[in-house]
XYZ file of C-alpha atoms in Angstrom:
660
model
C -20.592 -56.231 59.297
C -21.421 -58.673 61.620
C -18.033 -58.332 62.712
C -17.684 -54.525 62.575
C -20.884 -53.920 64.402
C -20.089 -57.072 67.285
C -17.335 -54.754 68.163
C -19.293 -50.856 68.502
C -18.898 -48.847 71.180
C -21.423 -48.388 73.001
C -20.306 -44.655 74.075
C -18.900 -43.204 70.503
C -18.967 -39.747 70.569
C -22.047 -38.309 68.415
C -21.101 -36.172 65.201
C -23.157 -33.744 63.478
C -24.900 -35.703 60.794
C -23.539 -32.663 57.987
C -19.994 -34.789 58.759
C -21.993 -38.151 57.770
C -22.873 -37.159 54.334
C -19.665 -35.471 53.393
C -17.699 -38.480 54.342
C -20.555 -41.189 52.394
C -20.009 -38.702 48.690
C -16.773 -40.462 48.803
C -18.247 -44.134 48.776
C -19.706 -46.151 46.765
C -23.881 -46.880 46.242
C -22.521 -50.575 47.587
C -20.976 -49.617 49.996
C -22.979 -47.144 51.240
C -25.908 -49.885 51.557
C -23.545 -51.747 52.991
C -22.850 -49.111 56.149
C -26.690 -48.588 56.412
C -27.180 -52.309 57.810
C -24.735 -52.664 60.503
C -27.144 -50.597 63.173
C -30.005 -48.363 63.172
C -27.826 -45.447 64.286
C -26.076 -45.860 61.113
C -28.847 -45.741 58.812
C -30.425 -43.073 59.326
C -26.384 -41.775 59.274
C -26.046 -42.679 56.322
C -29.283 -42.813 54.754
C -29.134 -39.541 53.366
C -26.186 -40.169 51.563
C -27.178 -42.879 49.878
C -30.238 -41.088 48.169
C -27.763 -38.036 47.448
C -27.118 -38.456 44.496
C -29.814 -40.940 41.992
C -28.383 -41.441 38.433
C -30.816 -43.811 36.056
C -28.067 -45.632 33.970
C -26.655 -46.758 37.000
C -26.705 -50.528 36.787
C -29.045 -51.768 39.197
C -31.803 -48.734 38.443
C -31.057 -49.206 34.942
C -32.320 -52.923 34.963
C -35.219 -52.395 37.120
C -37.161 -49.641 34.919
C -36.114 -52.287 31.680
C -37.830 -54.452 33.581
C -40.976 -52.067 35.390
C -43.530 -52.717 33.717
C -43.143 -56.013 32.638
C -45.051 -59.175 34.177
C -42.059 -60.501 36.008
C -41.923 -57.603 37.809
C -44.581 -57.550 39.273
C -44.956 -57.996 42.965
C -41.334 -56.818 43.620
C -39.831 -54.194 41.418
C -43.432 -53.025 39.475
C -44.823 -49.413 39.097
C -46.187 -49.205 42.325
C -42.669 -50.150 43.934
C -40.684 -48.022 42.692
C -43.218 -45.210 43.317
C -43.833 -45.963 47.310
C -39.405 -45.333 47.254
C -39.737 -42.543 45.883
C -42.312 -41.040 48.389
C -39.890 -42.485 51.460
C -36.487 -41.129 50.296
C -37.629 -38.494 47.986
C -36.721 -35.638 49.701
C -33.463 -36.744 50.753
C -32.647 -36.103 46.872
C -29.781 -33.159 45.998
C -28.315 -34.471 42.756
C -30.456 -36.423 39.947
C -29.217 -37.551 36.458
C -32.182 -38.634 34.361
C -31.937 -41.082 31.326
C -35.458 -43.159 31.322
C -38.458 -40.776 31.471
C -40.202 -42.734 34.553
C -38.406 -40.811 36.468
C -40.410 -37.618 35.863
C -43.723 -39.026 37.569
C -41.871 -40.916 40.315
C -40.502 -37.433 40.998
C -42.773 -35.432 40.439
C -45.901 -37.169 41.948
C -43.654 -37.683 45.746
C -44.142 -35.213 47.724
C -41.145 -34.961 49.096
C -38.539 -34.744 46.302
C -38.381 -30.816 46.947
C -35.408 -30.072 47.591
C -33.215 -31.319 44.470
C -29.658 -29.085 43.857
C -29.135 -30.664 40.026
C -31.456 -31.718 37.567
C -29.901 -33.057 34.310
C -32.092 -35.018 31.412
C -30.677 -36.677 29.419
C -31.063 -38.951 26.889
C -34.091 -40.540 27.593
C -36.288 -40.742 24.097
C -33.628 -43.567 23.976
C -34.003 -45.297 27.199
C -37.010 -48.004 25.983
C -38.504 -50.392 28.566
C -38.294 -54.590 27.336
C -41.972 -54.082 26.690
C -41.799 -51.008 24.834
C -39.245 -52.087 21.827
C -40.963 -55.004 21.824
C -44.353 -52.632 20.835
C -41.549 -50.741 18.588
C -40.886 -53.737 16.469
C -44.252 -55.181 16.202
C -45.378 -51.600 14.960
C -42.494 -51.630 12.129
C -43.671 -54.943 10.730
C -40.191 -56.349 11.967
C -41.719 -59.459 13.710
C -43.652 -61.415 11.431
C -42.234 -59.906 8.846
C -46.026 -58.038 7.279
C -46.306 -54.897 5.998
C -45.589 -51.850 8.636
C -48.445 -50.173 10.142
C -49.007 -47.093 7.561
C -50.023 -44.730 10.337
C -47.189 -46.081 12.232
C -45.217 -44.799 9.525
C -46.334 -41.700 8.504
C -44.375 -38.540 9.889
C -47.177 -36.350 10.132
C -49.477 -39.004 11.799
C -49.727 -36.806 15.065
C -49.443 -38.718 18.845
C -51.276 -39.836 21.529
C -52.453 -36.193 22.731
C -53.783 -36.510 26.967
C -55.269 -34.490 29.052
C -53.012 -31.736 31.450
C -51.277 -32.488 34.525
C -51.878 -29.096 35.945
C -53.968 -26.102 35.193
C -50.482 -24.269 33.870
C -49.581 -26.060 31.363
C -53.005 -25.475 29.073
C -52.079 -25.855 25.689
C -48.888 -25.877 26.181
C -48.350 -28.836 24.777
C -48.456 -30.862 20.786
C -48.367 -34.343 20.722
C -44.575 -35.966 19.189
C -45.397 -37.525 15.528
C -46.714 -41.541 16.420
C -43.956 -41.974 14.762
C -42.685 -45.461 15.175
C -43.568 -45.757 18.914
C -46.642 -47.545 20.133
C -49.884 -46.228 22.082
C -49.158 -46.932 24.878
C -45.452 -45.574 24.257
C -46.696 -42.102 23.775
C -48.570 -41.836 26.246
C -45.968 -42.807 28.493
C -44.218 -39.285 26.329
C -47.244 -37.298 26.957
C -46.918 -36.837 30.152
C -43.360 -37.519 31.184
C -42.917 -34.232 29.369
C -46.108 -32.876 31.678
C -44.108 -34.238 34.892
C -41.013 -32.550 33.780
C -41.874 -28.344 34.143
C -44.398 -29.198 36.838
C -40.554 -30.828 38.557
C -38.730 -28.545 37.925
C -41.215 -25.420 38.978
C -41.745 -27.173 42.696
C -37.699 -27.151 42.801
C -37.461 -23.984 43.178
C -33.826 -24.645 44.781
C -32.045 -25.748 41.654
C -28.365 -24.409 41.145
C -28.545 -25.827 38.269
C -30.909 -27.408 34.821
C -29.514 -29.239 32.243
C -32.510 -29.985 29.450
C -30.513 -31.885 26.629
C -32.477 -32.486 23.333
C -34.286 -35.323 23.732
C -36.408 -34.138 26.725
C -37.807 -31.476 24.254
C -38.931 -34.944 21.877
C -41.514 -36.597 24.265
C -43.709 -33.669 23.357
C -43.835 -30.698 21.726
C -44.085 -26.876 23.221
C -46.051 -24.775 20.890
C -44.703 -21.769 20.398
C -45.841 -18.282 21.906
C -47.350 -19.999 23.910
C -45.086 -22.435 25.418
C -42.792 -19.466 25.775
C -44.325 -17.539 28.790
C -44.508 -21.288 30.628
C -40.689 -21.402 30.290
C -39.255 -18.077 31.453
C -41.206 -17.882 33.797
C -39.919 -21.481 35.242
C -36.520 -19.752 35.471
C -37.516 -17.102 36.398
C -39.129 -18.670 39.569
C -35.609 -20.526 39.843
C -34.169 -17.829 42.329
C -30.482 -19.699 42.945
C -30.392 -21.459 39.556
C -26.510 -21.127 38.497
C -25.711 -23.339 35.521
C -28.092 -23.811 32.821
C -28.615 -26.032 29.107
C -31.492 -25.897 27.307
C -31.645 -27.389 23.725
C -34.628 -25.884 22.393
C -35.519 -23.486 20.143
C -38.568 -21.637 21.835
C -36.042 -21.059 24.375
C -32.897 -18.218 23.199
C -30.843 -15.864 24.705
C -33.470 -13.156 24.121
C -36.480 -14.644 25.623
C -33.683 -15.117 29.444
C -32.302 -11.197 28.441
C -34.305 -8.998 26.517
C -37.406 -10.925 29.077
C -35.636 -10.132 32.752
C -36.160 -13.346 33.349
C -32.480 -15.055 34.208
C -32.080 -15.389 37.406
C -29.604 -12.683 38.648
C -27.272 -16.006 40.093
C -26.580 -17.274 37.371
C -23.892 -17.446 36.321
C -23.242 -20.515 32.473
C -25.606 -20.145 30.176
C -25.994 -22.871 27.303
C -28.793 -23.265 24.154
C -28.747 -23.079 21.272
C -30.958 -19.781 19.916
C -30.082 -16.634 19.942
C -33.497 -14.532 19.096
C -33.471 -10.444 18.782
C -29.784 -9.534 19.973
C -32.018 -5.788 19.272
C -34.327 -7.092 22.476
C -30.855 -7.696 25.055
C -30.743 -6.055 28.320
C -26.926 -6.018 29.845
C -26.429 -8.823 32.850
C -23.875 -8.341 34.399
C -23.616 -11.832 36.495
C -23.609 -14.923 33.715
C -19.310 -15.559 32.928
C -19.121 -18.685 30.258
C -21.830 -18.264 27.164
C -22.068 -21.725 24.941
C -24.235 -21.173 21.750
C -24.608 -24.134 19.298
C -25.850 -21.014 16.266
C -23.918 -19.441 13.951
C -23.737 -15.870 15.583
C -23.250 -12.924 12.926
C -21.955 -9.291 13.119
C -24.357 -8.112 15.076
C -25.147 -10.935 17.395
C -21.295 -10.965 18.727
C -20.777 -7.675 19.111
C -23.881 -6.814 21.083
C -23.205 -9.917 23.054
C -20.221 -8.789 24.110
C -21.791 -5.178 25.380
C -25.181 -7.201 26.908
C -22.591 -9.274 28.796
C -19.939 -6.905 30.608
C -18.598 -9.623 32.948
C -18.160 -12.967 29.741
C -15.601 -14.894 30.730
C -15.925 -17.693 28.619
C -17.443 -17.697 25.185
C -18.282 -20.823 23.165
C -19.854 -19.913 19.476
C -20.757 -22.760 16.968
C -20.070 -20.083 13.884
C -18.520 -16.858 13.625
C -20.214 -15.419 10.263
C -19.427 -11.772 9.743
C -20.128 -10.716 6.225
C -16.774 -7.864 4.508
C -18.883 -5.021 3.426
C -20.388 -4.851 7.164
C -19.685 -2.102 9.445
C -16.535 -1.893 11.465
C -19.133 -3.031 14.636
C -22.211 -3.425 13.059
C -23.532 -0.575 14.207
C -23.057 -1.303 17.793
C -20.341 -0.234 20.163
C -18.627 -2.306 22.710
C -17.897 -0.549 25.484
C -13.725 -0.645 26.522
C -12.811 -3.756 24.521
C -13.999 -7.239 26.582
C -12.971 -8.847 29.259
C -13.054 -12.076 27.651
C -10.365 -14.754 28.219
C -11.772 -17.833 26.520
C -12.846 -18.268 23.184
C -14.717 -20.994 21.252
C -15.100 -21.079 17.584
C -15.996 -24.853 16.590
C -16.171 -23.283 12.469
C -14.965 -20.235 12.178
C -16.735 -19.392 8.628
C -15.252 -15.968 8.351
C -12.521 -14.421 5.988
C -8.357 -15.498 7.825
C -7.939 -11.074 7.762
C -11.741 -10.339 9.089
C -11.300 -12.511 12.208
C -8.412 -11.133 13.076
C -9.405 -6.988 12.251
C -12.419 -7.361 13.252
C -13.019 -9.985 16.560
C -9.886 -10.619 17.975
C -8.691 -6.689 18.354
C -11.867 -6.772 20.851
C -10.551 -9.247 23.410
C -6.568 -8.169 25.352
C -7.753 -9.502 27.858
C -7.865 -13.630 26.042
C -5.846 -15.777 27.468
C -7.376 -19.076 25.990
C -8.693 -19.981 22.335
C -9.882 -22.784 19.594
C -10.493 -22.679 16.682
C -10.604 -25.115 14.233
C -7.887 -22.826 12.135
C -5.284 -20.907 13.323
C -4.822 -18.814 9.757
C -0.979 -16.551 10.003
C -3.526 -13.104 10.332
C -5.689 -15.381 13.057
C -1.849 -15.081 14.276
C -0.510 -12.414 14.111
C -3.823 -10.350 16.295
C -3.544 -12.636 18.306
C 0.753 -12.149 18.673
C -0.340 -8.423 18.654
C -3.266 -7.699 20.357
C -3.625 -10.754 22.891
C -0.682 -9.929 25.331
C -2.178 -12.603 28.110
C -2.090 -15.441 25.901
C -2.062 -19.201 27.157
C -3.097 -21.253 25.397
C -4.841 -22.216 21.800
C -6.238 -25.296 20.950
C -8.099 -27.183 18.464
C -11.527 -27.524 17.603
C -11.929 -31.192 15.990
C -10.266 -33.049 13.570
C -8.682 -30.903 11.156
C -4.954 -29.665 10.586
C -4.904 -26.426 12.215
C -1.644 -24.964 11.181
C -0.792 -27.254 8.303
C 0.273 -25.749 4.675
C -2.512 -25.547 3.192
C -3.090 -27.943 -0.109
C 1.193 -28.128 -0.281
C 1.984 -25.073 -0.283
C 3.511 -23.187 1.696
C 2.520 -20.357 4.039
C 4.226 -17.474 3.785
C 3.882 -16.754 7.565
C 4.703 -19.792 9.750
C 1.275 -19.271 12.840
C 3.525 -21.180 15.673
C 6.213 -18.871 14.976
C 4.409 -15.782 15.168
C 3.032 -16.984 18.642
C 5.764 -18.764 19.612
C 8.560 -15.643 18.904
C 6.009 -13.178 20.070
C 3.488 -13.758 23.087
C 5.577 -14.478 26.592
C 3.096 -16.281 28.404
C 1.996 -18.646 25.638
C 1.939 -22.114 27.320
C 0.519 -24.748 24.965
C -0.762 -26.217 21.895
C -3.434 -29.099 22.865
C -4.596 -31.638 19.455
C -2.561 -28.723 17.869
C -0.667 -29.606 14.555
C 2.293 -28.027 13.871
C 4.731 -28.127 10.236
C 7.484 -26.166 10.897
C 10.994 -25.777 8.929
C 14.232 -25.345 10.528
C 15.056 -22.219 9.298
C 11.653 -20.744 10.792
C 13.214 -22.050 13.911
C 16.074 -21.238 14.007
C 15.450 -17.114 12.037
C 14.294 -15.755 15.561
C 15.391 -16.371 19.350
C 11.457 -17.350 21.110
C 9.529 -15.421 23.541
C 7.930 -18.354 24.947
C 9.961 -19.506 27.635
C 7.013 -21.231 30.421
C 5.714 -23.988 27.393
C 4.752 -26.958 28.696
C 2.566 -28.087 25.732
C 4.630 -28.196 22.140
C 3.742 -30.763 19.549
C 5.896 -29.292 16.879
C 7.263 -31.133 13.906
C 9.955 -30.105 12.200
C 11.537 -30.874 9.112
C 14.294 -30.142 6.652
C 17.733 -30.616 7.442
C 18.272 -31.820 4.418
C 19.338 -35.814 6.455
C 20.973 -38.405 3.633
C 19.214 -40.780 1.561
C 18.870 -43.902 1.397
C 20.999 -44.483 -1.284
C 23.654 -41.141 -0.103
C 23.172 -43.208 3.576
C 24.978 -46.043 1.735
C 27.666 -44.250 0.384
C 27.922 -42.854 4.341
C 28.448 -46.464 5.297
C 31.416 -47.031 3.142
C 33.351 -44.340 4.020
C 36.542 -45.704 6.511
C 36.862 -43.423 10.234
C 39.835 -42.304 9.212
C 38.227 -40.851 6.066
C 35.933 -38.722 8.404
C 37.737 -35.766 8.909
C 37.377 -33.017 8.100
C 39.428 -31.517 4.405
C 40.389 -35.572 3.770
C 41.806 -35.420 0.141
C 41.458 -39.128 0.231
C 37.568 -38.112 -0.615
C 36.341 -39.026 -4.019
C 33.978 -35.745 -4.930
C 30.487 -37.471 -4.545
C 31.883 -38.612 -0.837
C 33.337 -35.690 0.214
C 29.048 -33.968 -0.561
C 27.522 -36.656 1.180
C 29.681 -36.349 4.231
C 29.379 -32.376 3.500
C 25.002 -32.800 3.822
C 25.696 -35.245 6.721
C 27.818 -31.961 8.378
C 25.144 -29.508 7.980
C 22.204 -31.551 8.624
C 23.623 -32.381 12.060
C 25.124 -28.761 13.262
C 20.917 -28.138 12.298
C 20.269 -31.211 14.413
C 22.336 -29.829 16.737
C 20.861 -26.083 16.796
C 17.310 -26.920 16.793
C 17.971 -29.236 20.198
C 19.487 -25.899 21.681
C 16.914 -24.329 20.913
C 13.753 -27.004 21.743
C 16.534 -27.010 25.115
C 15.964 -23.082 26.189
C 12.628 -24.964 27.101
C 12.294 -25.681 30.822
C 8.921 -25.813 31.605
C 8.145 -28.155 28.907
C 5.742 -31.026 30.482
C 5.238 -32.655 26.552
C 7.304 -31.705 23.531
C 5.282 -34.707 20.524
C 7.752 -34.305 17.310
C 5.789 -36.412 15.005
C 2.046 -36.945 13.639
C -0.645 -40.099 13.417
C -2.231 -39.157 9.814
C -5.929 -40.634 9.023
C -6.905 -38.978 6.263
C -4.189 -40.275 3.075
C -6.161 -38.459 0.866
C -5.440 -35.874 2.582
C -2.181 -36.483 3.413
C -0.863 -36.289 0.104
C -0.749 -32.731 -0.436
C 1.056 -32.313 3.516
C 4.349 -33.091 3.230
C 6.523 -30.685 4.169
C 9.645 -30.466 2.255
C 7.701 -30.633 -0.908
C 5.346 -27.467 -1.535
C 3.207 -27.684 -4.589
C 5.345 -30.416 -5.648
C 2.585 -32.761 -7.777
C 2.278 -36.284 -5.841
C 5.372 -37.888 -9.296
C 7.406 -35.163 -8.344
C 7.628 -35.730 -4.712
C 10.822 -37.199 -2.830
C 12.137 -39.031 -0.442
C 10.144 -41.346 2.129
C 7.993 -38.412 3.180
C 6.256 -38.637 -0.479
C 4.829 -42.633 0.010
C 1.628 -42.782 2.153
C 2.557 -45.503 3.834
C 6.601 -44.170 4.672
C 7.584 -41.072 8.017
C 8.281 -38.270 7.260
C 12.261 -38.499 6.093
C 13.780 -35.239 6.815
C 12.738 -34.959 10.060
C 14.743 -35.107 13.499
C 16.964 -37.889 13.472
C 17.512 -38.352 18.059
C 19.967 -39.966 18.256
C 22.723 -38.759 21.276
C 25.183 -37.482 18.872
C 22.907 -35.514 16.477
C 21.889 -33.147 19.974
C 19.586 -35.284 21.892
C 21.940 -35.042 24.868
C 20.841 -31.108 24.676
C 17.560 -31.504 25.978
C 19.037 -32.903 29.346
C 17.388 -30.101 30.471
C 13.777 -30.567 30.161
C 12.871 -31.831 33.833
C 9.740 -31.379 33.899
C 9.392 -33.990 30.506
C 6.476 -36.398 31.006
C 5.769 -37.409 27.558
C 8.006 -37.832 24.598
C 6.624 -38.251 21.208
C 7.963 -39.155 17.982
C 5.283 -40.332 15.729
C 5.580 -41.412 10.959
C 9.194 -39.925 12.459
C 12.500 -41.168 10.424
C 14.098 -41.814 13.688
C 17.082 -44.062 15.196
C 16.690 -43.606 18.796
C 17.539 -46.927 19.738
C 18.750 -48.754 23.635
C 21.827 -46.002 23.626
C 19.026 -43.284 24.010
C 16.077 -44.937 25.102
C 18.158 -44.947 28.547
C 19.050 -41.497 28.620
C 15.648 -40.268 28.277
C 14.383 -42.641 31.149
C 17.884 -41.475 33.199
C 17.398 -37.804 32.282
C 13.738 -36.641 32.996
C 12.883 -38.182 36.094
C 9.792 -37.745 35.372
C 9.073 -39.501 31.694
C 6.050 -41.257 32.256
C 4.893 -41.883 28.688
C 6.450 -42.654 24.831
C 4.650 -42.087 22.014
C 6.465 -43.678 18.648
C 7.564 -47.468 20.316
C 4.279 -48.848 18.623
C 4.172 -50.147 15.131
C 0.410 -49.440 14.419
C -1.509 -50.742 12.005
C 1.694 -50.569 9.542
C 3.538 -53.638 9.465
C 6.087 -53.829 12.094
C 8.978 -54.976 10.453
C 12.354 -52.779 10.648
C 14.149 -51.190 7.559
C 17.835 -51.725 9.032
C 19.189 -50.236 6.317
C 21.482 -46.980 7.128
C 22.406 -48.017 9.433
C 25.147 -50.049 11.892
C 25.545 -52.770 14.199
C 22.525 -54.874 15.656
C 18.861 -53.912 15.793
C 16.495 -53.951 18.295
C 12.489 -54.443 17.266
C 10.454 -53.137 19.047
C 8.406 -55.344 21.179
C 12.253 -55.697 22.645
C 12.391 -52.072 23.335
C 9.856 -51.508 25.869
C 10.426 -54.167 27.094
C 13.459 -52.852 27.847
C 12.442 -49.049 28.908
C 9.871 -51.601 31.613
C 12.954 -53.448 32.925
C 14.588 -49.206 33.220
C 11.762 -47.884 35.035
C 8.590 -50.143 35.654
C 4.925 -48.488 34.799
C 6.622 -46.827 31.198
C 3.536 -45.761 29.332
C 3.285 -46.346 25.116
C 0.641 -44.943 23.698
C -0.400 -46.817 20.921
C -2.888 -44.820 18.470
C -5.054 -45.815 15.785
C -3.465 -45.021 11.556
C -0.378 -44.129 12.816
C 2.889 -44.590 10.117
C 5.390 -45.822 13.021
C 8.804 -46.689 11.271
C 11.313 -47.517 12.366
C 14.362 -47.519 10.212
C 18.097 -48.497 11.340
C 17.775 -48.673 15.361
C 20.352 -48.754 17.003
C 21.358 -51.330 19.850
C-alpha cells in the first residue's frame, strides 16, 4: 500500500461516491480495510463500503463479541469501544445480520443507525459470550459436581424482568423462564428484546426484515397486548418487501385482516394463519410461506384473497373427504399460482388431484414429498405449463410402495403428456422397459432426468458363464450346433440387447438433457428391501438376482456399453452430468473415452466410486483385462483434466465385469 500511495496521481478525476460504493460491494472486507489506509481521500470514499454490510458472525466480530465483557478486553475491545464504533459508523450500515444480541443495543443506542435496508436476526440465543457460558455451566453444577440450583432447573421459574426502555413497550413482554440462564444473561435477554423492536421502529426504510425463532426467545411477547405493537411496527415500514417472522402472535390474519401489511410487501413467511374469515384481499403479495398445516378453508381463501400469488409454500395440506368442493368459498377464476411447495401432503392422492390441482392451471413448478399416480394425472391434465418437479425431503417419491408396482407410472404420465416439462429434481424414479417403450415421450426439452430403468431380461451370472463359453462361430442366428440351453441363453441375450437399444434410442431423443442419472443411492436398507424392481410383491426369500441382496447393484438395468446401445446417446451434446450408481453396468475405458469425446460439456461422472462398499471388482461374466476404480478415474482425468467424480455416502456402487 505504501508503494501504491507513492504513485497516486495528484490530478485524479473525481468520481461519484456511489461508484466507489458499488465497487466496494465486490471487494473483501480485509481488502477494503487496506484501501481506506491508502490516503484520506480513499478513506472517505471506501469507508461507507466497508460498513455497508455488517455480519456479527464474521470471524473478527465473533471473536470480539465473545470476549468483550471479560477482563481481557478491558480498555481494548470492550463494551464502550463497541458502542463508540456504532456511534461513529452506524450511519453507513445498510444491511445488518445479527447472530449476537449485543448488536441490538449498540445499534439502537447509536444515533446514526437509522438507514438500514435489511435486518436479519438469526441464532441470537445460542451465541453467548465466554463469560455467559461459564456462568451457565456453573449454574448447572458442571464445575464442582454439586447439585444444580433448583431455581435454574425449574422450567416454571420466571426470569429477570427489568424496566421498560420506552413507554410504548409497557406490558408488551414477559421474561423467559430462568432455566439454565444466569441472572446476568436473563437481564441481557430482557433488554435485547426491547432494543430489537426499538431498532426496527427507528428504521422505517427497511425493505427486508427476517426475525427467526430465536428472536422471540429473549422475552415472550404478551398475547393480545403485544399484537398491536407488532402490527403497528410493520405498518410503519412503508417500503418493506420481504418479511420473515417466526412468532405465533404474528399471523396472516393480523397482517391482512387488519390492513397492517405495507403495500410494498411481496414476500411473506409466517408460522401461523389466524382466522381466515377476517382476511381481506391483498394484491401485492407474490410469495407466501407458512410453516403450519393448512386445511380446506385456509387454502381456498389464500388463493382467493391473494390473486397475485406466484409461489405458495406450505408445511402440510389437510383436506377432508367429507367437506364441500371449495369449503364454501368461490375462487374468482383460477389461481395464477406458478409454484406450489408441499412438504407433507397429509391428504389422499385423489383429493389432492380433484380439489387442489384443477385450481392451478398456470403451475410451472411443484415440490411435493410423494407424487402419487392420480396427482401426476391431474398435473398432466390441468397444468399444461408444468416444467419442474422437486422432491420435498429424503423420501422416495414415485417408487412402488411396499413392493407393489403402481398401475400408473407417475414419470411416464408426465413425460407422455407434458410437452414443456424440463426437470425432475431429487426425484427417485424407477421405471420398467415396457413403460418407457409403450408410448413416445412428449417432453423433448427435458434437461434433468433421474430415471433408473430395468426389466431388460439380462443374463444372470450362471447364464453369462454359459454365454461366454459359446464360440463366436456359433453366435450367428439359426446355428444348429447349439444345445437347447445355449440357444435359450443366446436368444435371451439378443432380446435384452434389442430392448437396451430401443431405450437408448428413446433417451437419445432428449437432446436438451444436461443431467442424466440412471442410478441411485439407497440410504435406508429397511426401506430398500421392499423397493427392488422386478420383484414387486415378492417376499425376501423369493426374490431373484443380484437386486435381492442389500450390497449388490440393481442387476437388470442398462449395461451402458457401446455395443449395447450407448452409441445411440451421441446426440446429447449438452450433457454435463452422467450417473450410473447402483447399476450392474459394464462401463470400461472404451466407454469412458467415448463419453469424454462425444459429450463436450461433460464435467461430472457419478458411479466410479465404491463408496462404503468393497472396492473389489467382480470379474465374472466379462472377457479381457479388468481395470480398477482408481485406474479408471485416472484414465478419465488424462482424457479430460478437471473431471469431477461424485462421492455420495451409502452408495451401492458395484463394478462387475469392467472391460479395459
